[in-house]
PDB file of C-alpha atoms and ligand atoms in Angstrom:
ATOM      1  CA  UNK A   1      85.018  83.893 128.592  1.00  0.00           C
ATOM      2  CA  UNK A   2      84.282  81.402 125.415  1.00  0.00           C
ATOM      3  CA  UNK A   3      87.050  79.300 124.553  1.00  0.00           C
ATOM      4  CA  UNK A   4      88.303  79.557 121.273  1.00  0.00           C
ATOM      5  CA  UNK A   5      91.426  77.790 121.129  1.00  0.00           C
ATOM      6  CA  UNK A   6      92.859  75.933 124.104  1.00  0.00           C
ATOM      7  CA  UNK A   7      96.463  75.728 125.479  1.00  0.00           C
ATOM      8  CA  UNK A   8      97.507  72.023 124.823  1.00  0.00           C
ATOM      9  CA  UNK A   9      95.914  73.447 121.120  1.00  0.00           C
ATOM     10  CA  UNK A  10      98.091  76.454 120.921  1.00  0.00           C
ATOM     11  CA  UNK A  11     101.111  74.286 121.956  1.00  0.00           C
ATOM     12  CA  UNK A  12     100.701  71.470 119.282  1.00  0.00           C
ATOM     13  CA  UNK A  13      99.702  74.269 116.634  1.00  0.00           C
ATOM     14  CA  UNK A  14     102.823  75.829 117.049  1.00  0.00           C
ATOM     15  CA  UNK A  15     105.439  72.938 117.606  1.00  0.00           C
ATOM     16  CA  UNK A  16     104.378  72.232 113.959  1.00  0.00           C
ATOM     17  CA  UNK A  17     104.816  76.074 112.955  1.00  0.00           C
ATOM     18  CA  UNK A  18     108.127  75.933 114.555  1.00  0.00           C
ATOM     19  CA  UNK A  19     108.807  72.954 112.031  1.00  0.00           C
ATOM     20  CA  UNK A  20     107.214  74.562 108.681  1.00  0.00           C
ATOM     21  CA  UNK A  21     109.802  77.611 109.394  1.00  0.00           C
ATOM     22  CA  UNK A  22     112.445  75.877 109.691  1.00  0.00           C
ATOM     23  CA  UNK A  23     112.011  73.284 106.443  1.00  0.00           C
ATOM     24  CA  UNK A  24     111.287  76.559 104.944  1.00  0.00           C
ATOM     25  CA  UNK A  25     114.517  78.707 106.294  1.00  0.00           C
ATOM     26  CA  UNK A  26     116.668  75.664 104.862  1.00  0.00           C
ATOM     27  CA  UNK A  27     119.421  76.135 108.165  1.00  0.00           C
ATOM     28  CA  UNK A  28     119.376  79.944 106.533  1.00  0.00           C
ATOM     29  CA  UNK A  29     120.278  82.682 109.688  1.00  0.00           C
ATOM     30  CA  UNK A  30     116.960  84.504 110.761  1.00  0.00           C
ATOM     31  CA  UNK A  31     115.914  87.511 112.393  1.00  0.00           C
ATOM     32  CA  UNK A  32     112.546  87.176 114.029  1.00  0.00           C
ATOM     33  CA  UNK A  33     110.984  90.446 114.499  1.00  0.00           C
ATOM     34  CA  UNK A  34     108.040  91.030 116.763  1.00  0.00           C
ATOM     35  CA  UNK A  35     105.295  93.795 116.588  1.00  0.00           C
ATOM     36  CA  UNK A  36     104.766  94.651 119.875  1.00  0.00           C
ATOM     37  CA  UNK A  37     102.935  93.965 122.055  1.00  0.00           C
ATOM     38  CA  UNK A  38     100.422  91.225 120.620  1.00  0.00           C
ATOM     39  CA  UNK A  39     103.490  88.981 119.570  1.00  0.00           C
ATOM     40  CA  UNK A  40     105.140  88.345 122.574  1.00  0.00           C
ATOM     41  CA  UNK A  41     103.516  85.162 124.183  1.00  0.00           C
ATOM     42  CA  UNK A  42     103.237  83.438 120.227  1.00  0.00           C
ATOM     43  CA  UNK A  43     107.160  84.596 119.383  1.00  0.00           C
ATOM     44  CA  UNK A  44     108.013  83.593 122.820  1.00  0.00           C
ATOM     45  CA  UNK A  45     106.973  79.600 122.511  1.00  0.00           C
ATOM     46  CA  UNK A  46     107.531  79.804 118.771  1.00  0.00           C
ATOM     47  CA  UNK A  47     111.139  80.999 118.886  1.00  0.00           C
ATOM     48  CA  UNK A  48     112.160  78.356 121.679  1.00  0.00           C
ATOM     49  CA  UNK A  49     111.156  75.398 119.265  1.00  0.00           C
ATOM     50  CA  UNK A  50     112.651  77.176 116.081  1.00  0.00           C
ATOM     51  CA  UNK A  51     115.886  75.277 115.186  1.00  0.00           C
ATOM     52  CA  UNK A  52     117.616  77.450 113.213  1.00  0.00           C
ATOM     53  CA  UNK A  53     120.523  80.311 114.013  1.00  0.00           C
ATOM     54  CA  UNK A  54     118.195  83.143 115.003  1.00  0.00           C
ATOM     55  CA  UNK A  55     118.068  86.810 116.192  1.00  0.00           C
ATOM     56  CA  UNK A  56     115.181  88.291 117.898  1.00  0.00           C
ATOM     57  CA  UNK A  57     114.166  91.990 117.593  1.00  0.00           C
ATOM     58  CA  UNK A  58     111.151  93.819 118.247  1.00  0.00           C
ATOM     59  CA  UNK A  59     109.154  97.222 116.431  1.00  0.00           C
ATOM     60  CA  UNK A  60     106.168  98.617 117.443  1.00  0.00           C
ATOM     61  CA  UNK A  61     103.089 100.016 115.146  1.00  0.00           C
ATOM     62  CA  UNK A  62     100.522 102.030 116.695  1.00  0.00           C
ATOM     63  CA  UNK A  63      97.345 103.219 114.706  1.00  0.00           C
ATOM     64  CA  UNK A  64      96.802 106.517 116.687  1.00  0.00           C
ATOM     65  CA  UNK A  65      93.351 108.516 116.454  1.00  0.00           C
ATOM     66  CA  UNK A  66      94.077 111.516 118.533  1.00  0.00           C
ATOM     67  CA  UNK A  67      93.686 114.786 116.774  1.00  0.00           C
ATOM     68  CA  UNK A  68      97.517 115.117 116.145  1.00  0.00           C
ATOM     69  CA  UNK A  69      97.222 112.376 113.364  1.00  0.00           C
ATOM     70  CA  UNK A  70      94.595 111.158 110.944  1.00  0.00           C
ATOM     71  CA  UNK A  71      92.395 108.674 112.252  1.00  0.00           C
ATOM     72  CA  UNK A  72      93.555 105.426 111.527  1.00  0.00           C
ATOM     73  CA  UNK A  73      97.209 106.105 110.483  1.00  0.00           C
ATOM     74  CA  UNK A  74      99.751 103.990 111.754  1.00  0.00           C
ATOM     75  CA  UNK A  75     102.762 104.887 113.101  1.00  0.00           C
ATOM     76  CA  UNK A  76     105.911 102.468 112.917  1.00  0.00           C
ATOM     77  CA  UNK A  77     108.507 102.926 116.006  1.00  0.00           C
ATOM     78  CA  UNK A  78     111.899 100.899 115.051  1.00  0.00           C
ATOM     79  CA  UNK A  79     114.539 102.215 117.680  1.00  0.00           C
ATOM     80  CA  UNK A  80     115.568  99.354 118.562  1.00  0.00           C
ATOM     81  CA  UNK A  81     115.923  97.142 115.493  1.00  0.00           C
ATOM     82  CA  UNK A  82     119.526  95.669 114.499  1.00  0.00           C
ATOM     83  CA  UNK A  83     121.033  96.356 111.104  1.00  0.00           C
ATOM     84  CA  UNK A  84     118.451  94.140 108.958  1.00  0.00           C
ATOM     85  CA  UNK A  85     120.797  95.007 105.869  1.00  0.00           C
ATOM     86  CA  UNK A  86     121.293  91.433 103.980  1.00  0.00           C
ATOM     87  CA  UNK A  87     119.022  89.351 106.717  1.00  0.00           C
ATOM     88  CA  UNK A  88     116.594  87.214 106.334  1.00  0.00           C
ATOM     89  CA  UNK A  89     113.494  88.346 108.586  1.00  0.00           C
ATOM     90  CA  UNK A  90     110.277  86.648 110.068  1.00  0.00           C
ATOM     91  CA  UNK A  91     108.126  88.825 111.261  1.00  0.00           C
ATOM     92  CA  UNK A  92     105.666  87.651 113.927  1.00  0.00           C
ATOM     93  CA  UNK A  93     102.161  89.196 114.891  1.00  0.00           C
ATOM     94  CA  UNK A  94      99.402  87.925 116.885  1.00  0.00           C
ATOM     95  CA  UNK A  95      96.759  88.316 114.347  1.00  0.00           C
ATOM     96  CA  UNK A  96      96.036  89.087 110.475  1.00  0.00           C
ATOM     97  CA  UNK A  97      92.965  91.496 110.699  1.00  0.00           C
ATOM     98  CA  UNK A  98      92.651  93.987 107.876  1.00  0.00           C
ATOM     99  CA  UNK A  99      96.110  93.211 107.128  1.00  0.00           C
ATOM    100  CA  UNK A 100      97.244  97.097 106.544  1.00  0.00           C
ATOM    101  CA  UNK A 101      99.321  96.772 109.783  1.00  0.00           C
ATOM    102  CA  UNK A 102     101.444  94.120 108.465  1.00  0.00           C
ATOM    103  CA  UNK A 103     101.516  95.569 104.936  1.00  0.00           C
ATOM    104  CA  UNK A 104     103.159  98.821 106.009  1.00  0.00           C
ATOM    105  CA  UNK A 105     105.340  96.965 108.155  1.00  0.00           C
ATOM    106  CA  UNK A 106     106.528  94.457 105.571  1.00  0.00           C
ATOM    107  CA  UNK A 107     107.568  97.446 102.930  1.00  0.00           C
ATOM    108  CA  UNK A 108     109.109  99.248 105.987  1.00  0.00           C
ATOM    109  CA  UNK A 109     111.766  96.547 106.568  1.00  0.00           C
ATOM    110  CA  UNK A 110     112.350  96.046 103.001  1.00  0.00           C
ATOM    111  CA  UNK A 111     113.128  99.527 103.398  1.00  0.00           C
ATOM    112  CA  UNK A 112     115.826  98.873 105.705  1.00  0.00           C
ATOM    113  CA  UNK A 113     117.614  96.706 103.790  1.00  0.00           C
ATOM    114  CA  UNK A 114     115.987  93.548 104.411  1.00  0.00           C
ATOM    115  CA  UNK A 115     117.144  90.458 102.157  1.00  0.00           C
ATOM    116  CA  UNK A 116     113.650  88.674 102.250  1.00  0.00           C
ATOM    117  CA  UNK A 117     110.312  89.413 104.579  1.00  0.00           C
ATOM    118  CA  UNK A 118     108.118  86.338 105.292  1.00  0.00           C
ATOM    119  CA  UNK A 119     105.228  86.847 107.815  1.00  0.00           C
ATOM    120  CA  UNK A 120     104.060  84.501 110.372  1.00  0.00           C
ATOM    121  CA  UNK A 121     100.768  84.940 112.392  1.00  0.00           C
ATOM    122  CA  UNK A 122      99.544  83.257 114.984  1.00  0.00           C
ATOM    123  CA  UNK A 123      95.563  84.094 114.004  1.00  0.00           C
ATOM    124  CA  UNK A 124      94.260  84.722 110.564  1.00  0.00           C
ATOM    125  CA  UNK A 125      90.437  86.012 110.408  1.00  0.00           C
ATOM    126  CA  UNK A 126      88.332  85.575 107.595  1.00  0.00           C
ATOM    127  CA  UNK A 127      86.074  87.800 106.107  1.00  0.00           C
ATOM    128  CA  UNK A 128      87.938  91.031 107.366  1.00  0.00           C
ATOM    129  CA  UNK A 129      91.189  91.814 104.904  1.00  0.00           C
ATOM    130  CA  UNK A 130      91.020  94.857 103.321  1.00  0.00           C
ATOM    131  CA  UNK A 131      94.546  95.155 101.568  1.00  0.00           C
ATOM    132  CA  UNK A 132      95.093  92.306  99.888  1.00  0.00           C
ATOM    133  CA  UNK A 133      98.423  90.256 101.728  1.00  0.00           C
ATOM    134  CA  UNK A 134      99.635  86.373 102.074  1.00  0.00           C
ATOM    135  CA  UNK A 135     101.162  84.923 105.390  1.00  0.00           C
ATOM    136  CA  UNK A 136     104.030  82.486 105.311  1.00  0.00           C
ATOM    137  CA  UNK A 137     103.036  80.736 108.036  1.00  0.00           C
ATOM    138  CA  UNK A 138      99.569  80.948 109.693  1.00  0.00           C
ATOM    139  CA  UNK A 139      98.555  79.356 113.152  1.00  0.00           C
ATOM    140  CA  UNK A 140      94.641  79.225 112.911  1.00  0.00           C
ATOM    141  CA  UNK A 141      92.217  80.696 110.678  1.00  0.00           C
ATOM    142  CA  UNK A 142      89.451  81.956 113.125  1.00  0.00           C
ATOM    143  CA  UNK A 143      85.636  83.657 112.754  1.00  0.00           C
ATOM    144  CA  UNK A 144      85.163  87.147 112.813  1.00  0.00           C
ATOM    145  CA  UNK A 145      84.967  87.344 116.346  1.00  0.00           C
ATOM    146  CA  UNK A 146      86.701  89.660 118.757  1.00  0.00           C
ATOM    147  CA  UNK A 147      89.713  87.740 120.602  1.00  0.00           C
ATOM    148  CA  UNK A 148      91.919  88.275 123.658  1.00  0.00           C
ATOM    149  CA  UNK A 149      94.726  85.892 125.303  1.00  0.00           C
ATOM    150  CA  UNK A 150      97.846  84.841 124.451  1.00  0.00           C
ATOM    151  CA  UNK A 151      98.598  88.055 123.551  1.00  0.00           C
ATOM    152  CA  UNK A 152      95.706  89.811 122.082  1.00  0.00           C
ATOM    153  CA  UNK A 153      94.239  92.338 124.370  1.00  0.00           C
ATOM    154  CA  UNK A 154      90.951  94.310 125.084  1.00  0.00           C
ATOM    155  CA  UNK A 155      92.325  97.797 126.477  1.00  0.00           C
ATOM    156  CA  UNK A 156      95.489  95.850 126.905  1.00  0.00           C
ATOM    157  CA  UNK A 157      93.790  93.948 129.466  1.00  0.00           C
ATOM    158  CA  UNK A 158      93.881  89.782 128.873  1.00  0.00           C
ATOM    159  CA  UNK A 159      97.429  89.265 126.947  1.00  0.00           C
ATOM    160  CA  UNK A 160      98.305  87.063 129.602  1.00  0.00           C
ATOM    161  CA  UNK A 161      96.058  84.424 129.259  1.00  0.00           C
ATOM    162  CA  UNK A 162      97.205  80.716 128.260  1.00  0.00           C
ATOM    163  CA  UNK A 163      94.758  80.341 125.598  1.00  0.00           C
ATOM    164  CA  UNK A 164      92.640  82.348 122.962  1.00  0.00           C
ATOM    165  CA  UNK A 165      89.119  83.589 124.116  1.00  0.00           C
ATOM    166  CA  UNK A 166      86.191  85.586 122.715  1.00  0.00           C
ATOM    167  CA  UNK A 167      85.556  88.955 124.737  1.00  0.00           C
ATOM    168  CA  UNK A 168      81.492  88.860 125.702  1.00  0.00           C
ATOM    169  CA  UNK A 169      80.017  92.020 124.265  1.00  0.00           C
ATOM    170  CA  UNK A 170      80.317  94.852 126.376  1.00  0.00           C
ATOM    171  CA  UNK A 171      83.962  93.878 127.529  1.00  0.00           C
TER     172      UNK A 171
HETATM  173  P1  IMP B   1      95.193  94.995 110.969  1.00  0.00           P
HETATM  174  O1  IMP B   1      96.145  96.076 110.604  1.00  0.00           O
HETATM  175  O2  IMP B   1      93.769  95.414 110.793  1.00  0.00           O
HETATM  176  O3  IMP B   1      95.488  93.653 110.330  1.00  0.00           O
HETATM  177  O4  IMP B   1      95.260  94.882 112.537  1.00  0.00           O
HETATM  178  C1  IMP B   1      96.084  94.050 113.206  1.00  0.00           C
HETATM  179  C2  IMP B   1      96.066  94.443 114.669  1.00  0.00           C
HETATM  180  O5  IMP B   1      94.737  94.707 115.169  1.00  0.00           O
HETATM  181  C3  IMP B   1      96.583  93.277 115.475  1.00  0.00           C
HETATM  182  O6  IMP B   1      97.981  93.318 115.604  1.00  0.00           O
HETATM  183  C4  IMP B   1      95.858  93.453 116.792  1.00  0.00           C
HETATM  184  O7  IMP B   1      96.622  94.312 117.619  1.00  0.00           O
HETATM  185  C5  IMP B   1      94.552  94.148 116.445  1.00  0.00           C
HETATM  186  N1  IMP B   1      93.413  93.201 116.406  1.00  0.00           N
HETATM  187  C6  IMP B   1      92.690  92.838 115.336  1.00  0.00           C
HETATM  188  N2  IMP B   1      91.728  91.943 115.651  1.00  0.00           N
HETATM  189  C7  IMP B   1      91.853  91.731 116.984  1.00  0.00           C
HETATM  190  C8  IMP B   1      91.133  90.891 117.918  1.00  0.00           C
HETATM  191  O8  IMP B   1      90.178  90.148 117.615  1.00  0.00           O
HETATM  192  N3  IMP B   1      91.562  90.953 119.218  1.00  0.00           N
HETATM  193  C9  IMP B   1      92.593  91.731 119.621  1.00  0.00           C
HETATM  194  N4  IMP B   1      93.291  92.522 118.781  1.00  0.00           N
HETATM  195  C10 IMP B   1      92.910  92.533 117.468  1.00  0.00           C
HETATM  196 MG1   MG B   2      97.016  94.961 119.471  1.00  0.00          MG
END
């Protein structure tokens, strides 16, 4: 596996991330919300170094292609999300592609009552966006490669990795 972006790189990334959101947040009460499962290693370290009163929550979104849906639509699961109504929410992904996944998601919890939406990513890459959407807060901008580690999987395969690699073609 290539390395892209090493641990002691990650770490010193996001200690600084950690900083930027909180100068931005102004000791205003959070609510960190995750899309599973590609955030949790980032949200994990990032949340432990936030210093601000926080909440943590989690959604999923899903693009499904079986034959029940249309290809490509995404599907937003929010069981277990708090009342957002009047909160201030960060929501954390592992990685801005085409950016449609965090474009629904942002208008869905605006939906819910959000107070403000700001987006952090841990991986922006270039050349792919489709729908046109800012970050907050973005770790790394990265090549249009295919990435796994820290959270970003292959077949769900290689989230646990301590640093960001690119998958050799062919898996
Ligand atoms: P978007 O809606 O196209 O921005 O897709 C975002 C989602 O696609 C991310 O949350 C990832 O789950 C997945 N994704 C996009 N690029 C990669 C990659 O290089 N490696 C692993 N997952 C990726
Ligand atoms: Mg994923």
């Amino acid at each position: 596996m290539e390395m892209l972006i090493t641990a002691d790189d990650l770490r010193t990334r996001i200690d600084r991330m950690a900083g930027e959101i909180a100068r931005a947040y102004a000791g205003r009460p959070v609510t960190a919300v995750g899309i599973l499962t590609g955030c949790v290693v980032f949200m994990a370290d990032l949340i432990r170094r936030i210093d601000l009163p926080l909440r943590v929550a989690f959604l999923t979104a899903s693009s499904y292609r079986g034959t029940a849906t249309a290809p490509g639509q995404l599907v937003i699961r929010d069981d277990f999300l708090p009342d957002l109504t009047g909160r201030h929410v960060l929501v954390l992904d592992d990685i801005l592609d085409t950016g449609k996944t965090l474009t629904r998601v942002v208008a869905h919890l605006v939906d819910r009552g959000a107070e403000s939406v700001k987006v952090g990513v841990l991986l922006r890459k270039i050349g792919r966006q489709e729908v046109p959407f800012e970050p907050d807060f973005v770790g790394f901008t990265i090549p249009d490669k295919f990435v796994v580690g820290y959270g970003l999987d292959y077949n769900d395969e290689y989230r646990h990795l301590p640093y960001v690699g690119v998958l050799p073609a062919g898996g």
